[in-house]
Structures are given as structure tokens and as C-alpha cells.
mmCIF file of C-alpha atoms in Angstrom:
data_model
loop_
_atom_site.group_PDB
_atom_site.id
_atom_site.type_symbol
_atom_site.label_atom_id
_atom_site.label_comp_id
_atom_site.label_asym_id
_atom_site.label_seq_id
_atom_site.Cartn_x
_atom_site.Cartn_y
_atom_site.Cartn_z
ATOM 1 C CA MET A 1 -11.344 37.543 -10.606
ATOM 2 C CA ARG A 2 -11.095 35.364 -7.739
ATOM 3 C CA ALA A 3 -14.705 34.532 -7.879
ATOM 4 C CA LYS A 4 -14.521 33.918 -11.572
ATOM 5 C CA SER A 5 -11.690 31.485 -11.083
ATOM 6 C CA GLU A 6 -13.470 29.315 -8.508
ATOM 7 C CA THR A 7 -16.411 29.327 -10.697
ATOM 8 C CA ARG A 8 -14.541 27.851 -13.723
ATOM 9 C CA ARG A 9 -12.478 25.484 -11.361
ATOM 10 C CA GLN A 10 -16.093 24.362 -10.074
ATOM 11 C CA ALA A 11 -17.389 24.217 -13.449
ATOM 12 C CA ILE A 12 -14.340 21.848 -14.857
ATOM 13 C CA LEU A 13 -14.410 19.461 -12.067
ATOM 14 C CA GLN A 14 -18.396 19.014 -12.437
ATOM 15 C CA ALA A 15 -17.732 18.122 -16.301
ATOM 16 C CA ALA A 16 -14.577 16.255 -15.669
ATOM 17 C CA ALA A 17 -16.499 14.404 -13.574
ATOM 18 C CA GLU A 18 -19.256 13.495 -15.835
ATOM 19 C CA VAL A 19 -16.846 12.711 -18.360
ATOM 20 C CA PHE A 20 -14.571 10.206 -16.230
ATOM 21 C CA GLN A 21 -17.968 8.511 -14.898
ATOM 22 C CA GLU A 22 -19.286 8.099 -18.788
ATOM 23 C CA THR A 23 -15.848 6.878 -20.220
ATOM 24 C CA GLY A 24 -13.231 5.919 -17.607
ATOM 25 C CA PHE A 25 -10.265 7.152 -16.830
ATOM 26 C CA GLU A 26 -8.155 5.544 -19.599
ATOM 27 C CA ARG A 27 -10.251 6.749 -22.374
ATOM 28 C CA THR A 28 -10.875 9.846 -20.990
ATOM 29 C CA THR A 29 -8.883 12.818 -22.575
ATOM 30 C CA MET A 30 -8.387 16.657 -21.643
ATOM 31 C CA SER A 31 -9.892 17.046 -25.037
ATOM 32 C CA THR A 32 -13.191 15.724 -24.368
ATOM 33 C CA ILE A 33 -13.027 17.719 -21.101
ATOM 34 C CA CYS A 34 -12.465 20.952 -23.323
ATOM 35 C CA GLU A 35 -15.304 20.200 -25.737
ATOM 36 C CA ARG A 36 -17.877 19.422 -23.074
ATOM 37 C CA LEU A 37 -17.032 22.795 -21.624
ATOM 38 C CA GLY A 38 -16.418 24.695 -24.523
ATOM 39 C CA TYR A 39 -13.020 25.816 -23.174
ATOM 40 C CA SER A 40 -10.014 25.961 -24.940
ATOM 41 C CA LYS A 41 -7.042 23.737 -23.745
ATOM 42 C CA ALA A 42 -4.913 26.387 -23.070
ATOM 43 C CA THR A 43 -7.655 27.346 -20.238
ATOM 44 C CA LEU A 44 -8.307 23.861 -18.938
ATOM 45 C CA TYR A 45 -4.546 23.498 -18.535
ATOM 46 C CA ASN A 46 -4.173 26.804 -16.831
ATOM 47 C CA TYR A 47 -6.127 25.397 -13.749
ATOM 48 C CA PHE A 48 -4.814 21.439 -13.837
ATOM 49 C CA SER A 49 -1.646 20.998 -15.581
ATOM 50 C CA SER A 50 -2.631 16.999 -16.414
ATOM 51 C CA LYS A 51 -5.545 14.263 -16.626
ATOM 52 C CA GLU A 52 -4.316 12.682 -13.339
ATOM 53 C CA GLU A 53 -4.232 16.222 -11.011
ATOM 54 C CA LEU A 54 -7.804 16.589 -12.644
ATOM 55 C CA PHE A 55 -9.053 13.003 -11.472
ATOM 56 C CA SER A 56 -7.301 13.400 -8.422
ATOM 57 C CA ALA A 57 -9.023 17.007 -7.876
ATOM 58 C CA VAL A 58 -12.294 15.612 -8.723
ATOM 59 C CA VAL A 59 -12.252 12.278 -6.240
ATOM 60 C CA PHE A 60 -11.143 14.817 -3.156
ATOM 61 C CA GLU A 61 -14.063 17.294 -4.161
ATOM 62 C CA ALA A 62 -16.212 14.071 -4.220
ATOM 63 C CA THR A 63 -15.072 12.504 -0.951
ATOM 64 C CA GLU A 64 -14.075 15.542 1.170
ATOM 65 C CA ALA A 65 -16.913 15.625 3.064
ATOM 66 C CA GLU A 66 -17.202 12.037 3.812
ATOM 67 C CA PHE A 67 -13.422 11.922 4.760
ATOM 68 C CA GLN A 68 -14.178 15.168 6.893
ATOM 69 C CA ALA A 69 -17.265 13.091 8.538
ATOM 70 C CA THR A 70 -15.209 10.053 9.172
ATOM 71 C CA LEU A 71 -12.577 12.197 10.815
ATOM 72 C CA GLU A 72 -15.325 13.508 13.257
ATOM 73 C CA ALA A 73 -16.464 10.075 13.808
ATOM 74 C CA LEU A 74 -13.393 9.420 16.411
ATOM 75 C CA ASP A 75 -15.874 10.811 19.078
ATOM 76 C CA SER A 76 -14.080 11.226 22.269
ATOM 77 C CA THR A 77 -18.057 11.341 23.930
ATOM 78 C CA VAL A 78 -18.434 7.604 23.411
ATOM 79 C CA GLU A 79 -17.883 6.282 26.436
ATOM 80 C CA ASP A 80 -16.385 2.721 25.679
ATOM 81 C CA ILE A 81 -12.922 3.013 23.812
ATOM 82 C CA THR A 82 -13.473 -0.527 22.099
ATOM 83 C CA LEU A 83 -16.525 0.946 20.735
ATOM 84 C CA ALA A 84 -15.169 4.251 19.499
ATOM 85 C CA LEU A 85 -12.690 2.393 17.539
ATOM 86 C CA GLU A 86 -14.711 -0.020 15.998
ATOM 87 C CA LEU A 87 -17.072 3.212 14.759
ATOM 88 C CA PHE A 88 -14.354 4.604 13.295
ATOM 89 C CA GLY A 89 -12.434 1.678 11.809
ATOM 90 C CA ARG A 90 -15.796 0.841 9.980
ATOM 91 C CA ARG A 91 -16.497 4.153 8.491
ATOM 92 C CA PHE A 92 -12.581 4.721 7.795
ATOM 93 C CA LEU A 93 -12.521 1.197 6.078
ATOM 94 C CA THR A 94 -15.731 1.747 4.342
ATOM 95 C CA LEU A 95 -14.395 5.276 2.855
ATOM 96 C CA ILE A 96 -11.051 4.139 1.498
ATOM 97 C CA TYR A 97 -11.706 0.866 0.340
ATOM 98 C CA SER A 98 -15.122 2.315 -1.925
ATOM 99 C CA PRO A 99 -14.255 1.922 -5.397
ATOM 100 C CA GLN A 100 -13.808 5.635 -5.759
ATOM 101 C CA VAL A 101 -10.942 5.821 -3.212
ATOM 102 C CA GLN A 102 -9.263 3.297 -4.157
ATOM 103 C CA ALA A 103 -9.034 4.169 -7.867
ATOM 104 C CA MET A 104 -7.560 7.343 -6.361
ATOM 105 C CA ARG A 105 -4.917 5.884 -4.481
ATOM 106 C CA ARG A 106 -3.755 3.624 -7.400
ATOM 107 C CA LEU A 107 -3.600 6.409 -9.454
ATOM 108 C CA ILE A 108 -1.295 8.535 -7.131
ATOM 109 C CA VAL A 109 1.232 5.690 -6.662
ATOM 110 C CA ALA A 110 1.349 5.196 -10.639
ATOM 111 C CA GLU A 111 1.575 8.692 -11.088
ATOM 112 C CA ALA A 112 3.742 9.967 -7.846
ATOM 113 C CA GLY A 113 7.023 9.530 -8.797
ATOM 114 C CA ARG A 114 6.604 11.499 -12.051
ATOM 115 C CA SER A 115 5.070 14.823 -10.208
ATOM 116 C CA ASP A 116 4.260 16.369 -7.039
ATOM 117 C CA LEU A 117 0.763 14.722 -6.854
ATOM 118 C CA GLY A 118 2.070 12.132 -4.529
ATOM 119 C CA LYS A 119 3.476 14.703 -2.020
ATOM 120 C CA LYS A 120 0.235 17.058 -2.435
ATOM 121 C CA SER A 121 -2.007 13.900 -1.823
ATOM 122 C CA TYR A 122 0.291 12.807 1.296
ATOM 123 C CA GLU A 123 -0.362 16.013 2.745
ATOM 124 C CA LEU A 124 -4.354 16.256 1.962
ATOM 125 C CA GLY A 125 -4.906 12.748 3.056
ATOM 126 C CA PRO A 126 -2.901 10.583 5.511
ATOM 127 C CA VAL A 127 -1.238 13.288 7.360
ATOM 128 C CA ARG A 128 -4.644 14.792 8.118
ATOM 129 C CA SER A 129 -5.880 11.491 9.200
ATOM 130 C CA GLU A 130 -2.783 10.313 10.966
ATOM 131 C CA ALA A 131 -2.890 13.512 13.126
ATOM 132 C CA ASP A 132 -6.324 13.394 13.788
ATOM 133 C CA ILE A 133 -6.189 9.738 15.303
ATOM 134 C CA ALA A 134 -3.348 10.354 17.187
ATOM 135 C CA GLN A 135 -4.602 13.341 19.069
ATOM 136 C CA PHE A 136 -7.937 11.224 19.808
ATOM 137 C CA LEU A 137 -5.683 8.486 21.016
ATOM 138 C CA GLN A 138 -3.919 11.195 23.086
ATOM 139 C CA GLN A 139 -6.712 12.019 24.570
ATOM 140 C CA ALA A 140 -8.167 8.689 25.525
ATOM 141 C CA MET A 141 -4.712 8.069 26.982
ATOM 142 C CA ASN A 142 -5.013 11.430 29.125
ATOM 143 C CA ALA A 143 -8.425 10.013 30.057
ATOM 144 C CA GLY A 144 -7.004 6.835 31.138
ATOM 145 C CA LYS A 145 -9.030 4.723 28.193
ATOM 146 C CA LEU A 146 -5.404 3.752 27.315
ATOM 147 C CA ARG A 147 -2.300 3.162 28.747
ATOM 148 C CA GLN A 148 0.187 5.795 28.251
ATOM 149 C CA ALA A 149 2.412 5.538 24.872
ATOM 150 C CA ASP A 150 3.312 7.141 22.082
ATOM 151 C CA ALA A 151 0.077 8.300 20.553
ATOM 152 C CA ARG A 152 2.058 8.911 16.916
ATOM 153 C CA VAL A 153 2.998 5.613 16.649
ATOM 154 C CA ALA A 154 -0.531 4.030 18.606
ATOM 155 C CA ALA A 155 -2.089 5.739 15.685
ATOM 156 C CA PHE A 156 0.333 4.199 12.940
ATOM 157 C CA HIS A 157 -0.428 0.673 14.658
ATOM 158 C CA LEU A 158 -4.344 0.996 14.645
ATOM 159 C CA ARG A 159 -4.234 2.203 11.058
ATOM 160 C CA GLY A 160 -1.636 -1.008 10.169
ATOM 161 C CA LEU A 161 -3.944 -3.339 11.855
ATOM 162 C CA MET A 162 -7.285 -1.961 10.425
ATOM 163 C CA GLU A 163 -5.563 -2.368 6.753
ATOM 164 C CA ALA A 164 -3.511 -5.371 7.295
ATOM 165 C CA GLU A 165 -6.128 -7.860 5.921
ATOM 166 C CA TRP A 166 -6.572 -6.225 2.382
ATOM 167 C CA PHE A 167 -3.241 -4.185 1.830
ATOM 168 C CA ASP A 168 -1.744 -6.285 -0.339
ATOM 169 C CA ARG A 169 -4.845 -7.367 -2.215
ATOM 170 C CA PHE A 170 -5.355 -3.990 -2.722
ATOM 171 C CA LEU A 171 -1.994 -3.155 -4.056
ATOM 172 C CA PHE A 172 -1.970 -5.981 -6.564
ATOM 173 C CA GLN A 173 -5.625 -5.613 -7.858
ATOM 174 C CA VAL A 174 -6.974 -8.480 -6.509
ATOM 175 C CA LEU A 175 -8.985 -7.104 -4.064
ATOM 176 C CA LYS A 176 -12.736 -7.259 -5.145
ATOM 177 C CA GLU A 177 -15.823 -5.596 -3.585
ATOM 178 C CA VAL A 178 -15.416 -5.244 0.084
ATOM 179 C CA THR A 179 -18.752 -6.260 2.175
ATOM 180 C CA THR A 180 -20.247 -4.448 5.056
ATOM 181 C CA GLU A 181 -19.448 -7.975 6.869
ATOM 182 C CA GLU A 182 -16.178 -8.032 5.989
ATOM 183 C CA ILE A 183 -15.600 -4.601 7.263
ATOM 184 C CA ASN A 184 -17.055 -5.173 10.182
ATOM 185 C CA ALA A 185 -15.280 -8.696 11.127
ATOM 186 C CA THR A 186 -12.262 -7.090 9.827
ATOM 187 C CA VAL A 187 -12.196 -3.984 12.231
ATOM 188 C CA LYS A 188 -13.537 -6.409 15.566
ATOM 189 C CA ARG A 189 -10.260 -8.076 14.854
ATOM 190 C CA ALA A 190 -8.008 -4.905 14.232
ATOM 191 C CA VAL A 191 -9.757 -3.230 17.530
ATOM 192 C CA ALA A 192 -9.106 -6.528 19.834
ATOM 193 C CA ALA A 193 -5.576 -6.551 18.628
ATOM 194 C CA PHE A 194 -4.984 -3.023 19.280
ATOM 195 C CA MET A 195 -6.869 -3.105 22.472
ATOM 196 C CA ALA A 196 -4.230 -5.842 24.020
ATOM 197 C CA ALA A 197 -1.647 -3.564 22.993
ATOM 198 C CA TYR A 198 -2.392 -0.329 23.916
ATOM 199 C CA GLY A 199 -5.406 -0.994 26.360
ATOM 200 C CA VAL A 200 -5.547 -0.331 30.363
ATOM 201 C CA VAL A 201 -4.309 -3.289 32.028
ATOM 202 C CA VAL A 202 -6.812 -4.387 34.810
ATOM 203 C CA ARG A 203 -5.513 -5.771 37.598
ATOM 204 C CA MET B 1 14.608 -26.816 -26.953
ATOM 205 C CA ARG B 2 13.502 -26.105 -23.506
ATOM 206 C CA ALA B 3 17.039 -25.900 -22.340
ATOM 207 C CA LYS B 4 17.538 -23.191 -25.239
ATOM 208 C CA SER B 5 14.416 -21.574 -24.322
ATOM 209 C CA GLU B 6 16.003 -20.970 -20.559
ATOM 210 C CA THR B 7 19.175 -19.720 -21.932
ATOM 211 C CA ARG B 8 17.325 -17.066 -23.954
ATOM 212 C CA ARG B 9 15.610 -16.019 -21.049
ATOM 213 C CA GLN B 10 18.192 -15.782 -18.837
ATOM 214 C CA ALA B 11 20.179 -13.548 -21.518
ATOM 215 C CA ILE B 12 17.068 -11.812 -21.976
ATOM 216 C CA LEU B 13 17.108 -11.025 -18.453
ATOM 217 C CA GLN B 14 20.634 -9.976 -18.068
ATOM 218 C CA ALA B 15 20.575 -7.646 -21.006
ATOM 219 C CA ALA B 16 17.720 -6.327 -19.761
ATOM 220 C CA ALA B 17 18.776 -5.896 -16.185
ATOM 221 C CA GLU B 18 21.754 -4.156 -17.730
ATOM 222 C CA VAL B 19 19.617 -1.833 -19.777
ATOM 223 C CA PHE B 20 17.273 -0.639 -16.964
ATOM 224 C CA GLN B 21 20.055 0.113 -14.789
ATOM 225 C CA GLU B 22 21.709 1.855 -17.328
ATOM 226 C CA THR B 23 18.791 4.084 -18.463
ATOM 227 C CA GLY B 24 16.244 3.866 -16.005
ATOM 228 C CA PHE B 25 12.629 1.983 -16.343
ATOM 229 C CA GLU B 26 11.171 5.217 -18.108
ATOM 230 C CA ARG B 27 13.685 5.573 -20.864
ATOM 231 C CA THR B 28 14.089 1.755 -21.438
ATOM 232 C CA THR B 29 12.454 0.667 -24.522
ATOM 233 C CA MET B 30 11.846 -2.998 -25.774
ATOM 234 C CA SER B 31 14.066 -2.115 -28.907
ATOM 235 C CA THR B 32 16.991 -0.877 -26.919
ATOM 236 C CA ILE B 33 17.129 -4.254 -25.385
ATOM 237 C CA CYS B 34 16.570 -5.920 -28.803
ATOM 238 C CA GLU B 35 19.594 -4.158 -29.689
ATOM 239 C CA ARG B 36 21.841 -5.200 -26.683
ATOM 240 C CA LEU B 37 20.746 -9.271 -27.422
ATOM 241 C CA GLY B 38 20.904 -8.687 -31.151
ATOM 242 C CA TYR B 39 17.276 -10.605 -31.192
ATOM 243 C CA SER B 40 14.402 -9.149 -32.887
ATOM 244 C CA LYS B 41 11.365 -7.825 -31.401
ATOM 245 C CA ALA B 42 9.532 -10.882 -32.316
ATOM 246 C CA THR B 43 11.776 -13.181 -30.411
ATOM 247 C CA LEU B 44 11.473 -10.637 -27.195
ATOM 248 C CA TYR B 45 7.925 -10.651 -27.249
ATOM 249 C CA ASN B 46 7.781 -14.357 -27.124
ATOM 250 C CA TYR B 47 9.486 -14.059 -24.010
ATOM 251 C CA PHE B 48 7.900 -11.364 -22.525
ATOM 252 C CA SER B 49 4.726 -9.436 -23.593
ATOM 253 C CA SER B 50 5.508 -5.754 -22.248
ATOM 254 C CA LYS B 51 8.371 -3.783 -20.940
ATOM 255 C CA GLU B 52 6.418 -3.837 -17.460
ATOM 256 C CA GLU B 53 6.470 -7.816 -17.501
ATOM 257 C CA LEU B 54 10.001 -8.013 -18.177
ATOM 258 C CA PHE B 55 11.236 -5.987 -15.440
ATOM 259 C CA SER B 56 9.089 -7.444 -12.965
ATOM 260 C CA ALA B 57 10.807 -10.429 -14.055
ATOM 261 C CA VAL B 58 13.940 -8.520 -13.438
ATOM 262 C CA VAL B 59 13.525 -8.034 -10.088
ATOM 263 C CA PHE B 60 12.005 -11.168 -9.124
ATOM 264 C CA GLU B 61 14.965 -13.128 -10.480
ATOM 265 C CA ALA B 62 17.438 -10.257 -8.542
ATOM 266 C CA THR B 63 15.194 -10.436 -5.267
ATOM 267 C CA GLU B 64 14.138 -14.272 -4.930
ATOM 268 C CA ALA B 65 17.039 -15.632 -3.098
ATOM 269 C CA GLU B 66 16.974 -12.955 -0.606
ATOM 270 C CA PHE B 67 13.347 -13.088 -0.308
ATOM 271 C CA GLN B 68 13.558 -16.758 0.326
ATOM 272 C CA ALA B 69 16.262 -16.141 2.981
ATOM 273 C CA THR B 70 14.003 -13.700 4.510
ATOM 274 C CA LEU B 71 11.242 -16.330 4.768
ATOM 275 C CA GLU B 72 13.796 -18.816 6.003
ATOM 276 C CA ALA B 73 14.624 -16.255 8.835
ATOM 277 C CA LEU B 74 11.389 -17.351 10.546
ATOM 278 C CA ASP B 75 13.601 -19.838 12.740
ATOM 279 C CA SER B 76 11.517 -21.784 14.948
ATOM 280 C CA THR B 77 14.684 -23.149 16.844
ATOM 281 C CA VAL B 78 15.576 -19.561 18.124
ATOM 282 C CA GLU B 79 13.791 -20.046 21.579
ATOM 283 C CA ASP B 80 12.664 -16.505 22.522
ATOM 284 C CA ILE B 81 9.890 -15.859 19.995
ATOM 285 C CA THR B 82 10.245 -11.765 20.193
ATOM 286 C CA LEU B 83 13.499 -12.326 19.004
ATOM 287 C CA ALA B 84 12.724 -14.305 16.367
ATOM 288 C CA LEU B 85 9.977 -11.907 15.491
ATOM 289 C CA GLU B 86 12.513 -9.067 15.564
ATOM 290 C CA LEU B 87 15.077 -11.148 13.358
ATOM 291 C CA PHE B 88 12.339 -11.795 10.664
ATOM 292 C CA GLY B 89 10.837 -8.165 10.873
ATOM 293 C CA ARG B 90 14.597 -6.435 10.164
ATOM 294 C CA ARG B 91 15.239 -8.832 7.322
ATOM 295 C CA PHE B 92 11.673 -8.222 5.688
ATOM 296 C CA LEU B 93 10.998 -4.668 5.876
ATOM 297 C CA THR B 94 14.944 -3.915 4.744
ATOM 298 C CA LEU B 95 13.805 -6.261 1.645
ATOM 299 C CA ILE B 96 10.624 -4.780 1.008
ATOM 300 C CA TYR B 97 11.744 -1.414 1.537
ATOM 301 C CA SER B 98 15.100 -1.468 -0.391
ATOM 302 C CA PRO B 99 14.934 0.814 -3.516
ATOM 303 C CA GLN B 100 14.585 -2.062 -5.967
ATOM 304 C CA VAL B 101 11.461 -3.668 -4.245
ATOM 305 C CA GLN B 102 9.781 -0.620 -3.974
ATOM 306 C CA ALA B 103 10.081 0.511 -7.783
ATOM 307 C CA MET B 104 8.764 -2.973 -8.564
ATOM 308 C CA ARG B 105 5.629 -2.754 -6.324
ATOM 309 C CA ARG B 106 5.148 0.505 -7.068
ATOM 310 C CA LEU B 107 5.002 -0.648 -11.099
ATOM 311 C CA ILE B 108 2.778 -3.207 -10.107
ATOM 312 C CA VAL B 109 -0.097 -1.098 -8.508
ATOM 313 C CA ALA B 110 0.566 1.246 -11.679
ATOM 314 C CA GLU B 111 0.043 -1.954 -14.245
ATOM 315 C CA ALA B 112 -2.190 -4.333 -12.634
ATOM 316 C CA GLY B 113 -5.390 -2.992 -13.610
ATOM 317 C CA ARG B 114 -4.130 -3.587 -16.990
ATOM 318 C CA SER B 115 -3.119 -6.812 -17.147
ATOM 319 C CA ASP B 116 -2.696 -10.070 -15.243
ATOM 320 C CA LEU B 117 0.751 -8.938 -13.616
ATOM 321 C CA GLY B 118 -0.865 -8.259 -10.331
ATOM 322 C CA LYS B 119 -2.592 -11.302 -10.122
ATOM 323 C CA LYS B 120 0.916 -13.107 -10.615
ATOM 324 C CA SER B 121 2.775 -10.856 -8.900
ATOM 325 C CA TYR B 122 0.534 -11.611 -5.546
ATOM 326 C CA GLU B 123 0.603 -15.209 -5.645
ATOM 327 C CA LEU B 124 4.477 -15.001 -6.191
ATOM 328 C CA GLY B 125 4.961 -12.770 -3.416
ATOM 329 C CA PRO B 126 2.500 -11.731 -0.688
ATOM 330 C CA VAL B 127 0.475 -15.281 -1.062
ATOM 331 C CA ARG B 128 3.784 -16.977 -0.120
ATOM 332 C CA SER B 129 4.806 -14.794 2.544
ATOM 333 C CA GLU B 130 1.727 -14.653 4.709
ATOM 334 C CA ALA B 131 1.220 -18.685 4.057
ATOM 335 C CA ASP B 132 5.009 -18.985 5.879
ATOM 336 C CA ILE B 133 4.320 -16.621 8.488
ATOM 337 C CA ALA B 134 0.833 -17.976 9.418
ATOM 338 C CA GLN B 135 2.633 -21.325 9.603
ATOM 339 C CA PHE B 136 5.464 -20.037 11.927
ATOM 340 C CA LEU B 137 3.084 -18.592 14.394
ATOM 341 C CA GLN B 138 0.700 -21.790 14.123
ATOM 342 C CA GLN B 139 3.859 -23.513 15.340
ATOM 343 C CA ALA B 140 4.632 -21.045 17.961
ATOM 344 C CA MET B 141 1.125 -21.069 19.249
ATOM 345 C CA ASN B 142 1.107 -25.049 19.359
ATOM 346 C CA ALA B 143 4.610 -24.939 21.463
ATOM 347 C CA GLY B 144 2.983 -22.669 23.351
ATOM 348 C CA LYS B 145 5.215 -19.466 22.428
ATOM 349 C CA LEU B 146 2.143 -17.440 21.814
ATOM 350 C CA ARG B 147 -1.908 -17.698 22.703
ATOM 351 C CA GLN B 148 -4.108 -19.942 20.472
ATOM 352 C CA ALA B 149 -5.339 -17.505 17.648
ATOM 353 C CA ASP B 150 -6.324 -17.522 13.865
ATOM 354 C CA ALA B 151 -2.867 -17.558 13.047
ATOM 355 C CA ARG B 152 -3.610 -16.310 9.399
ATOM 356 C CA VAL B 153 -5.021 -13.110 11.096
ATOM 357 C CA ALA B 154 -2.225 -13.137 13.512
ATOM 358 C CA ALA B 155 0.081 -13.035 10.206
ATOM 359 C CA PHE B 156 -1.829 -10.138 8.696
ATOM 360 C CA HIS B 157 -1.670 -8.273 12.285
ATOM 361 C CA LEU B 158 2.204 -8.791 12.448
ATOM 362 C CA ARG B 159 2.743 -7.665 9.054
ATOM 363 C CA GLY B 160 0.456 -4.685 9.235
ATOM 364 C CA LEU B 161 2.085 -3.491 12.302
ATOM 365 C CA MET B 162 5.581 -4.129 10.572
ATOM 366 C CA GLU B 163 4.308 -1.897 7.455
ATOM 367 C CA ALA B 164 2.350 0.510 9.707
ATOM 368 C CA GLU B 165 4.783 3.340 9.894
ATOM 369 C CA TRP B 166 6.089 3.686 6.169
ATOM 370 C CA PHE B 167 3.046 2.557 4.368
ATOM 371 C CA ASP B 168 1.391 5.871 3.277
ATOM 372 C CA ARG B 169 4.852 7.330 2.898
ATOM 373 C CA PHE B 170 5.813 4.420 0.378
ATOM 374 C CA LEU B 171 2.392 4.698 -1.280
ATOM 375 C CA PHE B 172 2.718 8.669 -1.788
ATOM 376 C CA GLN B 173 6.539 8.197 -2.880
ATOM 377 C CA VAL B 174 7.394 10.754 0.094
ATOM 378 C CA LEU B 175 9.797 7.695 1.329
ATOM 379 C CA LYS B 176 13.065 8.527 1.495
ATOM 380 C CA GLU B 177 15.665 6.016 2.074
ATOM 381 C CA VAL B 178 15.387 3.820 4.901
ATOM 382 C CA THR B 179 18.145 3.583 7.312
ATOM 383 C CA THR B 180 18.891 0.413 9.522
ATOM 384 C CA GLU B 181 18.376 2.341 12.758
ATOM 385 C CA GLU B 182 14.757 3.118 11.423
ATOM 386 C CA ILE B 183 14.192 -0.483 10.489
ATOM 387 C CA ASN B 184 15.335 -1.751 13.852
ATOM 388 C CA ALA B 185 13.191 0.774 15.622
ATOM 389 C CA THR B 186 9.861 0.353 13.835
ATOM 390 C CA VAL B 187 10.429 -3.615 14.170
ATOM 391 C CA LYS B 188 10.949 -3.806 17.932
ATOM 392 C CA ARG B 189 7.509 -0.811 18.577
ATOM 393 C CA ALA B 190 5.270 -3.378 15.751
ATOM 394 C CA VAL B 191 6.866 -6.802 17.499
ATOM 395 C CA ALA B 192 6.128 -5.079 21.109
ATOM 396 C CA ALA B 193 2.329 -4.286 19.848
ATOM 397 C CA PHE B 194 2.329 -7.772 18.785
ATOM 398 C CA MET B 195 3.421 -9.787 21.748
ATOM 399 C CA ALA B 196 0.864 -7.628 23.542
ATOM 400 C CA ALA B 197 -2.025 -8.944 21.672
ATOM 401 C CA TYR B 198 -0.894 -12.581 20.578
ATOM 402 C CA GLY B 199 1.876 -13.455 23.472
ATOM 403 C CA VAL B 200 0.811 -15.748 26.354
ATOM 404 C CA VAL B 201 -0.511 -13.776 29.570
ATOM 405 C CA VAL B 202 1.786 -14.298 32.153
ATOM 406 C CA ARG B 203 -0.364 -14.710 35.399
#
């Protein structure tokens, strides 16, 4: 029974991904997705309670592997902490400012007040990345690569610095495509500021 | 003619503010606002093309004075730059994380893709505050209170640090009311990190 459910869930996600891609989020209806699958509406709603929830699941599915890989790029074997943070930062910004993830974040903001989509997404996304970044920074502090500080606050500050230049443009949808050059330059500036604040003072 | 228009616009904003407050954004309709005013729908739409635009105008009207005052709190006569930034930061976070401004920002994010509400709001809000913060930091650099750096990037970093701890919780709507104590502590941590990155190195 469970296996069948998971197969169906995957079939729905696959069909939904196709329909969203073909017709865009706005013009996609749950009915269109049902038709594509030959499922009844009742069946579809049994798996996903709204178009928004379905869309969010589609994008999570599509980005989960990349998200995991990004967090794994917090590589404590890289000796130079500045390089390690830059490496991570480039992957992180590339991921969250991809058109796909931008669209998902916007949708979540718009829908978060109406359902528990916000809370669920918050736990799946930011909570995990905050914890992983804090843990990485704590290890770097313990290894003497960063000064001792509250690793959780340091993790927030690192992310805040990295997102600072684009945050409002993203929110207000005036952010166009972000180039690799822009990402590299932004990350370099953010990590430089972070290292000035959290690096070990050389005497 | 112009005077009459402005009078009507103010009357609409006043009535809309009342109705939004009484029934909430979701349940408010343009019709309800028309009824309150005794205006035709055509008249109302002549001034505001959607409920979203009207709501945004109501909130801008209500917060503009406070927004101005916040930017004026960037007081270059305060000798100690750390204190000046903390003073500004406390007012800034208090303003943008007030329930009213949070609601407006969410609405703009949700609507920005559908109209030019995003672009308009971006120019009225972030563009002005970014420019004012950068100008203040440039003056502090010129006065030798901060090290020489790109003042625009420094302004982004200051804001990024100040918003870092709440940004995601705000986006995903898991941010509850923010207390004055939390604001003070957050700002202190952000300004400390900022000063480590941009302060003048004492030799």
C-alpha cells in the first residue's frame, strides 16, 4: 500500500512538473494535472491539498539533490577557511537565486499566511541550512581558523552578508538574472567582511 | 481640479484604512470601500487600479513619516559611530518588522510579479534607504570614523547583518512579534560585526 502511494506521488510530481513547465504556474490548474494523469480530482487532492503545495513539492524534489550538495560543499577539509567559505557561498547563491528557487520562495511568501506551507518549508530549507552552517563554523572555531563566537549568530551573519546585495531586489522582483561573475564578486565581498568580523586576529 | 483630486485621494485612503483595519486585507473588497465612500467603482478605480495598490498606498501613507524619521536618525552629529549605527538600527528594525510594514512587504512580494507594484515600491523604499545609508557611511569614512571602502557595498552589508537573524523567519511567516529586547540585542550583534569589518583599525 505504501509502495503504491509513493509510486503515485512520484507520478503526480512528474506530471505536475511537466504541466507547470509547459503552461506556467498561474495558468496551471489542478484539473489539467488530473487530465494528464487520468486521475480523479479526489485522488490528486488526497496527495496535495492545493496547487501551491504541489508546486512547492515539485521544486523541492527538483532542487533537493543540489541543496544537499551545496551544504556538503561546507568542506572542513579545505585548509583555508576563506576559500572554503567562498566555495560554499558561490554554490549557495547560485542555488537560491536560480529562477526555480526564486519562484518557489516567492510562492511560499505569498502563501505562507494561508496555510502551513511556510512553516513546513522553513523547516525543510532554512532550518537545515542554518544548522549545517553553524556546525561548520563551530568546527572552524574549534580548529582555531575563526575566533570563538556564537556560531549560530555567525551563521546568520554569513548568510546575511551573502544575500545583502540582492535581497531587496529579489523581494520586490526587480532582480534580473544573476551572472556567475556577479555571484563571485558578491561572495568575495561578503566573505571578506565576514572574515574581518570573525577571523582570527593576527598579532 | 488637482486639489479636488488630492482631496478625493485622501478620502479614499482614509476609508480604505478603516475598512482594511475592520475586516482585514483578504475579506476587504473594492466594493466595500466604495460603499463606505458613496463613490462609484469607476471613480475608485480611477485612483487605484487594484485592492493591492490601494493597500500599499494606505500603508505607505501611514508609515512615510516614520520612515523619514528613521532615515533622519542617521545622525552624523553623534560622535561615536557605533552608537549612531545602533540608534539607527533599532529604529530601522522596529519600523520594518512592525506588523504593518511586514504585511505590506509580504503583499508586495506576492503581487510584484503581476504588476509594477514591485518596481514602484522598490524605488519608494529600498532605493531611498540604501542611498541614505550609503551617504551616511561615506561621510563617516571621510571623517575617519570608518575605514575607506565602497560605501554602497558597506550599506548593503550593514542592512544584511541587521536583517540576518529574522529574514527567513519573516519570509516564511514563522516570525512572531519582535520585542524591543530582541531588536536591541540583534542590532548590537550586527553593529559589532559591521564595525569589525568597516571600523578603523587601531594600531
